[in-house]
Amino acid sequence: MIIFTQTRIRSNQIAAKILLCIVGQLFKRM
């Protein structure tokens, strides 16, 4: 159970970084 939650948090962090990169690219175009 603990390992599952850790991997879930890690994947959430990766998804957040990807979202930040996409938002950054959009702002640069504006």
XYZ file of C-alpha atoms in Angstrom:
30
model
C 0.000 0.000 0.000
C 2.764 2.452 0.927
C 4.702 1.708 -2.276
C 1.537 2.236 -4.338
C 0.933 5.682 -2.813
C 4.579 6.658 -3.346
C 4.465 5.745 -7.043
C 1.174 7.614 -7.349
C 2.684 10.775 -5.844
C 5.735 10.434 -8.093
C 3.574 10.093 -11.218
C 1.545 13.115 -10.089
C 4.752 15.148 -9.775
C 5.827 14.102 -13.289
C 2.401 15.046 -14.671
C 2.627 18.426 -12.912
C 6.049 19.084 -14.472
C 4.707 18.227 -17.939
C 1.732 20.563 -17.401
C 4.078 23.345 -16.269
C 6.202 22.872 -19.416
C 3.122 23.047 -21.668
C 1.827 26.174 -19.892
C 5.290 27.758 -20.162
C 5.393 27.133 -23.917
C 1.921 28.651 -24.322
C 2.944 31.778 -22.396
C 6.115 32.136 -24.484
C 4.022 32.134 -27.675
C 1.800 34.896 -26.272
